[in-house]
Coordinates of C-alpha atoms and ligand atoms in Angstrom, one line a residue:
M164 CA 20.6 -13.0 12.0
A165 CA 19.6 -15.7 9.7
K166 CA 21.4 -18.8 10.2
K167 CA 22.6 -21.0 6.8
Q168 CA 22.4 -24.7 7.1
A169 CA 25.5 -26.3 6.6
S170 CA 24.8 -29.6 6.0
G171 CA 25.9 -31.7 3.2
K172 CA 22.3 -32.5 1.5
Q173 CA 21.2 -28.7 2.1
S174 CA 24.6 -26.6 1.2
R175 CA 24.1 -28.8 -2.1
R176 CA 20.7 -27.8 -2.7
G177 CA 21.2 -24.1 -1.8
A178 CA 21.1 -21.9 1.4
E179 CA 18.0 -22.2 3.7
I180 CA 16.9 -19.6 6.2
R181 CA 15.9 -21.1 9.9
N182 CA 14.1 -19.0 12.7
P183 CA 12.3 -20.2 15.7
Q184 CA 9.1 -19.6 14.0
S185 CA 9.5 -21.0 10.4
A186 CA 11.1 -24.7 10.1
I187 CA 13.6 -24.8 6.9
R188 CA 11.2 -27.2 5.0
N189 CA 7.9 -26.9 6.9
S190 CA 5.6 -29.8 5.9
S191 CA 2.5 -28.0 6.3
A192 CA 3.9 -24.5 4.8
L193 CA 1.1 -22.6 2.9
V194 CA 2.8 -20.1 2.0
A195 CA 6.9 -19.9 0.9
I196 CA 9.3 -17.0 1.3
L197 CA 12.1 -17.2 -1.2
M198 CA 15.0 -14.2 -1.7
G199 CA 17.8 -14.4 -4.0
S200 CA 20.6 -14.2 -1.6
K201 CA 20.9 -14.3 2.2
S202 CA 21.4 -10.5 1.9
D203 CA 17.9 -10.4 1.6
W204 CA 16.9 -11.6 4.7
D205 CA 17.1 -8.1 6.6
T206 CA 14.0 -7.2 4.5
M207 CA 12.2 -10.3 4.4
R208 CA 12.2 -10.9 8.0
H209 CA 9.8 -8.7 8.2
A210 CA 7.4 -10.9 6.0
D211 CA 8.6 -14.1 7.8
Q212 CA 7.6 -12.3 11.1
T213 CA 3.8 -11.3 9.9
L214 CA 3.1 -14.8 8.8
T215 CA 4.2 -16.0 12.2
D216 CA 1.8 -13.1 14.2
F217 CA -1.1 -14.4 12.0
D218 CA 0.1 -18.3 12.9
V219 CA 0.4 -18.7 9.2
P220 CA 2.6 -22.0 8.4
H221 CA 5.2 -21.0 6.2
E222 CA 8.9 -21.2 5.1
C223 CA 11.8 -19.4 4.3
R224 CA 14.8 -20.6 1.8
V225 CA 17.2 -18.6 -0.3
M226 CA 17.5 -19.5 -4.0
S227 CA 18.5 -17.7 -7.1
A228 CA 17.2 -17.6 -10.6
H229 CA 20.5 -17.1 -11.6
R230 CA 22.9 -18.6 -9.4
T231 CA 20.6 -21.9 -8.5
P232 CA 18.3 -22.2 -11.4
T233 CA 17.8 -25.6 -10.8
L234 CA 16.6 -25.4 -7.7
A235 CA 14.3 -22.5 -8.2
T236 CA 13.1 -24.5 -11.1
E237 CA 12.3 -27.8 -9.1
F238 CA 11.1 -25.8 -5.9
S239 CA 8.5 -23.8 -7.7
S240 CA 7.5 -27.2 -10.2
S241 CA 6.8 -29.1 -7.0
A242 CA 5.7 -26.2 -4.7
E243 CA 1.7 -27.1 -5.3
S244 CA 2.0 -31.0 -4.9
R245 CA 3.7 -29.8 -1.2
G246 CA 0.6 -27.9 -0.1
L247 CA 2.0 -24.7 -0.9
E248 CA -0.8 -22.0 -1.6
V249 CA 1.3 -18.8 -2.2
I250 CA 5.1 -18.1 -3.1
I251 CA 6.8 -14.5 -2.3
A252 CA 9.7 -14.3 -4.2
A253 CA 12.3 -11.2 -3.3
A254 CA 15.1 -10.3 -5.4
G255 CA 17.4 -7.5 -6.0
G256 CA 19.0 -5.8 -9.5
A257 CA 18.3 -8.1 -12.5
A258 CA 15.6 -9.4 -10.3
H259 CA 14.3 -12.6 -12.1
L260 CA 13.5 -14.9 -9.2
A261 CA 9.8 -14.1 -9.1
G262 CA 9.0 -14.5 -12.6
V263 CA 11.2 -17.8 -13.1
I264 CA 9.1 -19.5 -10.2
A265 CA 5.9 -18.0 -11.6
A266 CA 6.9 -19.6 -15.0
H267 CA 7.1 -23.2 -13.2
T268 CA 3.6 -23.0 -11.3
L269 CA 0.2 -21.8 -11.4
L270 CA 0.1 -20.7 -7.7
P271 CA 0.1 -16.8 -7.3
V272 CA 3.4 -15.5 -6.9
L273 CA 4.3 -12.2 -4.9
G274 CA 7.4 -10.7 -5.9
V275 CA 9.1 -7.9 -3.5
P276 CA 11.7 -5.9 -5.1
M277 CA 14.8 -5.3 -3.0
K278 CA 16.5 -2.1 -2.4
S279 CA 19.6 -2.2 -4.2
D280 CA 22.8 -0.4 -4.1
A281 CA 23.2 0.6 -7.2
L282 CA 19.8 2.1 -8.3
N283 CA 18.0 2.2 -4.8
G284 CA 15.8 -0.9 -6.0
L285 CA 14.4 0.9 -9.2
D286 CA 16.3 -1.9 -11.2
S287 CA 14.5 -4.6 -9.0
L288 CA 11.2 -3.1 -9.0
L289 CA 11.4 -2.9 -13.0
S290 CA 12.6 -6.2 -13.2
T291 CA 10.0 -7.8 -11.2
V292 CA 6.8 -5.7 -12.3
Q293 CA 7.5 -5.8 -16.2
M294 CA 6.6 -9.5 -16.7
P295 CA 5.1 -9.7 -20.3
G296 CA 1.7 -10.6 -20.6
G297 CA 0.6 -14.2 -20.0
I298 CA 2.7 -15.2 -16.5
P299 CA 1.7 -12.8 -14.0
V300 CA 4.0 -11.8 -10.6
G301 CA 2.1 -9.3 -8.4
T302 CA 4.7 -7.1 -7.5
L303 CA 4.8 -5.1 -4.2
A304 CA 6.5 -2.2 -3.2
I305 CA 10.4 -1.8 -2.9
G306 CA 11.8 -3.1 0.4
K307 CA 10.3 -3.2 3.8
A308 CA 6.9 -2.0 2.8
G309 CA 6.9 -4.2 0.1
A310 CA 8.0 -7.6 2.5
L311 CA 5.1 -6.6 4.7
N312 CA 2.5 -6.2 2.2
A313 CA 3.3 -9.2 0.4
S314 CA 2.8 -11.2 3.8
L315 CA -0.7 -9.3 4.1
L316 CA -1.5 -10.2 0.9
A317 CA -0.9 -13.8 0.9
I318 CA -2.7 -13.7 4.0
A319 CA -5.8 -12.0 2.3
I320 CA -5.5 -15.0 -0.3
L321 CA -5.6 -17.7 2.2
A322 CA -8.1 -15.9 4.2
N323 CA -10.7 -16.4 1.2
S324 CA -11.4 -20.0 2.1
R325 CA -10.4 -19.6 5.9
P326 CA -12.6 -17.4 8.3
Q327 CA -10.7 -17.5 11.2
L328 CA -7.4 -16.2 9.2
R329 CA -10.0 -13.8 7.7
A330 CA -11.5 -12.4 11.4
K331 CA -7.6 -12.1 12.2
L332 CA -6.9 -10.0 9.2
R333 CA -9.7 -8.0 10.2
A334 CA -8.9 -7.3 13.5
F335 CA -5.6 -6.1 12.0
R336 CA -6.9 -3.9 10.1
E337 CA -9.3 -2.1 12.7
E338 CA -6.2 -1.9 15.1
Q339 CA -4.1 -0.3 12.7
E340 CA -7.0 2.1 12.0
M341 CA -7.6 2.7 15.8
K342 CA -3.8 3.6 16.3
I343 CA -4.4 6.4 13.5
R344 CA -7.1 7.7 14.8
E345 CA -5.9 8.0 18.4
A346 CA -2.2 9.4 17.3
V347 CA -1.3 12.4 19.6
L348 CA 1.0 14.5 18.0
D349 CA 4.0 16.1 20.7
Ligands
RP5_1375 C1 20.0 -10.7 -5.9 O1 21.1 -10.2 -6.0 C2 19.7 -10.8 -4.7 O2 18.3 -11.1 -4.4 C3 20.0 -9.7 -4.1 O3 19.0 -8.9 -3.8 C4 21.0 -8.9 -5.1 C5 22.6 -9.2 -4.4 O4 22.9 -10.3 -3.6 P1 24.2 -10.4 -3.1 O5 25.4 -10.3 -3.7 O6 24.4 -9.8 -1.8 O7 24.5 -12.1 -2.9 O8 20.1 -12.0 -6.6

C-alpha cells in the first residue's frame, strides 16, 4: 500500500507516494508519475514498476487539478527546469489533471484515464482524450493497460537519445514476442 508523507511541509504541498524504488522527490528523475488521488495508486504502481524495471529514474506524486490546483500548476511550470523529460498524469472522473499539467509545460504529457465507479472509466477517457487543439495530451487506455503503456511510451521517448535504454526496450519486445510464440495451451 502506498504511504502518504505526514511531514508538515509535504502535507501542505499535497500527498506524495513513496516506494523503495522511486524516491518522492528524485532530483535525477526523468519521468514524473502524477495521479489525482491516492486511490489511483493501485493502477499507477504498474507504471512505477515498469520504469523501475527499466532503471529509469522517476518520481511518483499525488496532486489534483481540482483539489490542489496551485500545486499542479507549480509542479508543471517548473518540471522542465528540474530535469524531467516526460510527465505521466493519471486521473479519474472529470479527469483534468493531464490537461492542466500540459497547459503549463512543453514536456510531453501522457494521460492515463482511471477506471471510475460511475462510468467504468469512460468519463475519465473522454475527459483526458478530448483536449481542444493546441495543447496535446497523449492519452492511453483506461486503467492498468494505460498505466503500463504510458510507462513504455515514456521509455520509448527517452530511448530516442539513449541507446542503452533503446536496447532494453528492444529486448523487452523480443521477450514479449517469444512468450507468445512459445505459448502452450492446456
Ligand atoms: C480523481 O477522482 C482521481 O484521479 C480519482 O481517480 C478520482 C476519485 O478520487 P478519490 O475520491 O478516490 O480521491 O480526481
